[in-house]
Amino acid sequence: MIDLSKITDELLERELLVLVEELKAKHIELGQKASGKWIESLEVVVSGGKGIIYGTGYTQYLTKGRTPGARPPINPLKEWAKVKLGVSDKEALNVAFAVATKIANEGTDIYKSGGSDLVDGVITDKRVRQMFDNIGKTLVTNISKDLTRELAV
């Protein structure tokens, strides 16, 4: 007999892994990739018919931006400057302080433009329906094959 929960989890994981690849491509398309740490942080966990895509905590800043107010941490901005701008350690520190001050005063460009479609542009209602249609069709096919085998015995 077919183990529907196991097959459902496998199909859901497969679909979510495709979604992760689409998120990675969107991240690059939006010009947000610097160190690649966000891409590396994406992880799919599936259990009991439920699936979650985990990512690093700064996903919120890639999607909503950062509002004016407190200055963001310097070290991540320093690393960003080194990778994105190709500058030395000292120059990166200067850039990081300047960028942090500007963000504290004005917010990020993503915030000022109303956010990005990094997540919402990929995980749409249409895309979720497509995922579940794919899972449903495969389950029906597997159940049908299993029933045919059982009846043939």
Short mmCIF file of C-alpha atoms in Angstrom, two decimals, residues 25-138:
data_model
loop_
_atom_site.label_atom_id
_atom_site.label_comp_id
_atom_site.label_asym_id
_atom_site.label_seq_id
_atom_site.Cartn_x
_atom_site.Cartn_y
_atom_site.Cartn_z
CA ALA A 25 16.91 33.97 -9.24
CA LYS A 26 14.66 36.87 -8.16
CA HIS A 27 17.25 37.96 -5.57
CA ILE A 28 19.89 38.12 -8.28
CA GLU A 29 17.50 39.79 -10.76
CA LEU A 30 16.79 42.56 -8.23
CA GLY A 31 20.53 43.17 -7.83
CA GLN A 32 20.39 42.30 -4.13
CA LYS A 33 23.08 39.60 -4.17
CA ALA A 34 26.36 40.64 -2.58
CA SER A 35 28.04 37.94 -0.48
CA GLY A 36 25.57 35.18 -1.35
CA LYS A 37 24.79 34.58 2.33
CA TRP A 38 21.06 35.13 1.81
CA ILE A 39 20.98 32.56 -0.97
CA GLU A 40 22.97 30.10 1.15
CA SER A 41 20.61 30.62 4.10
CA LEU A 42 17.50 29.37 2.28
CA GLU A 43 16.43 26.00 3.64
CA VAL A 44 13.36 23.81 3.10
CA VAL A 45 11.91 21.80 5.99
CA VAL A 46 8.96 19.47 5.36
CA SER A 47 7.17 17.25 7.83
CA GLY A 48 3.64 15.95 8.22
CA GLY A 49 2.39 17.56 5.04
CA LYS A 50 3.63 21.02 6.05
CA GLY A 51 6.52 22.82 4.46
CA ILE A 52 8.50 25.89 5.45
CA ILE A 53 11.19 27.85 3.66
CA TYR A 54 13.60 29.32 6.20
CA GLY A 55 15.94 32.19 5.45
CA THR A 56 18.17 34.56 7.33
CA GLY A 57 16.71 37.24 9.58
CA TYR A 58 17.51 40.09 7.23
CA THR A 59 15.03 38.85 4.62
CA GLN A 60 12.68 41.49 6.03
CA TYR A 61 15.11 44.22 4.97
CA LEU A 62 15.40 42.78 1.47
CA THR A 63 11.60 42.80 1.12
CA LYS A 64 10.40 45.80 3.17
CA GLY A 65 13.58 47.81 3.49
CA ARG A 66 14.75 49.54 6.63
CA THR A 67 12.94 52.55 8.04
CA PRO A 68 14.78 55.67 9.19
CA GLY A 69 15.72 55.73 12.85
CA ALA A 70 18.43 53.75 14.54
CA ARG A 71 21.65 53.22 12.62
CA PRO A 72 22.02 49.66 11.31
CA PRO A 73 24.98 47.52 12.40
CA ILE A 74 28.28 48.49 10.78
CA ASN A 75 29.89 45.06 10.28
CA PRO A 76 27.33 43.67 7.79
CA LEU A 77 27.53 46.94 5.84
CA LYS A 78 31.33 46.75 5.88
CA GLU A 79 31.20 43.22 4.44
CA TRP A 80 28.62 44.37 1.88
CA ALA A 81 30.89 47.25 0.79
CA LYS A 82 33.89 44.92 0.40
CA VAL A 83 31.95 42.44 -1.72
CA LYS A 84 29.70 44.76 -3.70
CA LEU A 85 32.13 47.63 -4.21
CA GLY A 86 35.42 45.73 -4.11
CA VAL A 87 37.05 48.17 -1.68
CA SER A 88 39.71 47.64 0.98
CA ASP A 89 38.95 47.03 4.66
CA LYS A 90 39.56 50.68 5.59
CA GLU A 91 37.52 52.01 2.67
CA ALA A 92 34.76 49.52 3.44
CA LEU A 93 34.57 50.79 7.02
CA ASN A 94 34.24 54.38 5.79
CA VAL A 95 31.56 53.37 3.30
CA ALA A 96 29.73 51.37 5.99
CA PHE A 97 29.58 54.36 8.34
CA ALA A 98 28.35 56.64 5.55
CA VAL A 99 25.71 54.16 4.42
CA ALA A 100 24.59 53.46 8.01
CA THR A 101 24.20 57.18 8.66
CA LYS A 102 22.23 57.66 5.44
CA ILE A 103 19.96 54.71 6.30
CA ALA A 104 19.42 56.10 9.82
CA ASN A 105 18.42 59.46 8.33
CA GLU A 106 16.42 58.36 5.25
CA GLY A 107 15.78 54.62 5.35
CA THR A 108 16.89 52.27 2.58
CA ASP A 109 16.01 52.65 -1.09
CA ILE A 110 13.85 49.51 -0.78
CA TYR A 111 11.90 51.17 2.04
CA LYS A 112 11.57 54.45 0.12
CA SER A 113 10.24 52.62 -2.95
CA GLY A 114 7.59 50.76 -0.95
CA GLY A 115 9.43 47.45 -0.71
CA SER A 116 10.66 44.86 -3.17
CA ASP A 117 8.86 41.91 -4.69
CA LEU A 118 11.60 39.48 -3.69
CA VAL A 119 9.15 37.18 -1.90
CA ASP A 120 5.73 38.45 -3.01
CA GLY A 121 6.77 38.39 -6.66
CA VAL A 122 7.70 34.71 -6.41
CA ILE A 123 5.31 33.23 -3.86
CA THR A 124 2.06 34.37 -5.44
CA ASP A 125 -1.40 32.86 -5.06
CA LYS A 126 -1.12 31.60 -8.64
CA ARG A 127 2.26 29.97 -7.94
CA VAL A 128 0.99 28.30 -4.74
CA ARG A 129 -2.06 26.93 -6.62
CA GLN A 130 0.29 25.61 -9.30
CA MET A 131 2.38 23.85 -6.63
CA PHE A 132 -0.66 22.17 -5.11
CA ASP A 133 -2.00 21.23 -8.56
CA ASN A 134 1.33 19.55 -9.32
CA ILE A 135 1.29 17.70 -6.00
CA GLY A 136 -2.35 16.68 -6.46
CA LYS A 137 -1.84 15.34 -9.98
CA THR A 138 1.15 13.29 -8.90
#
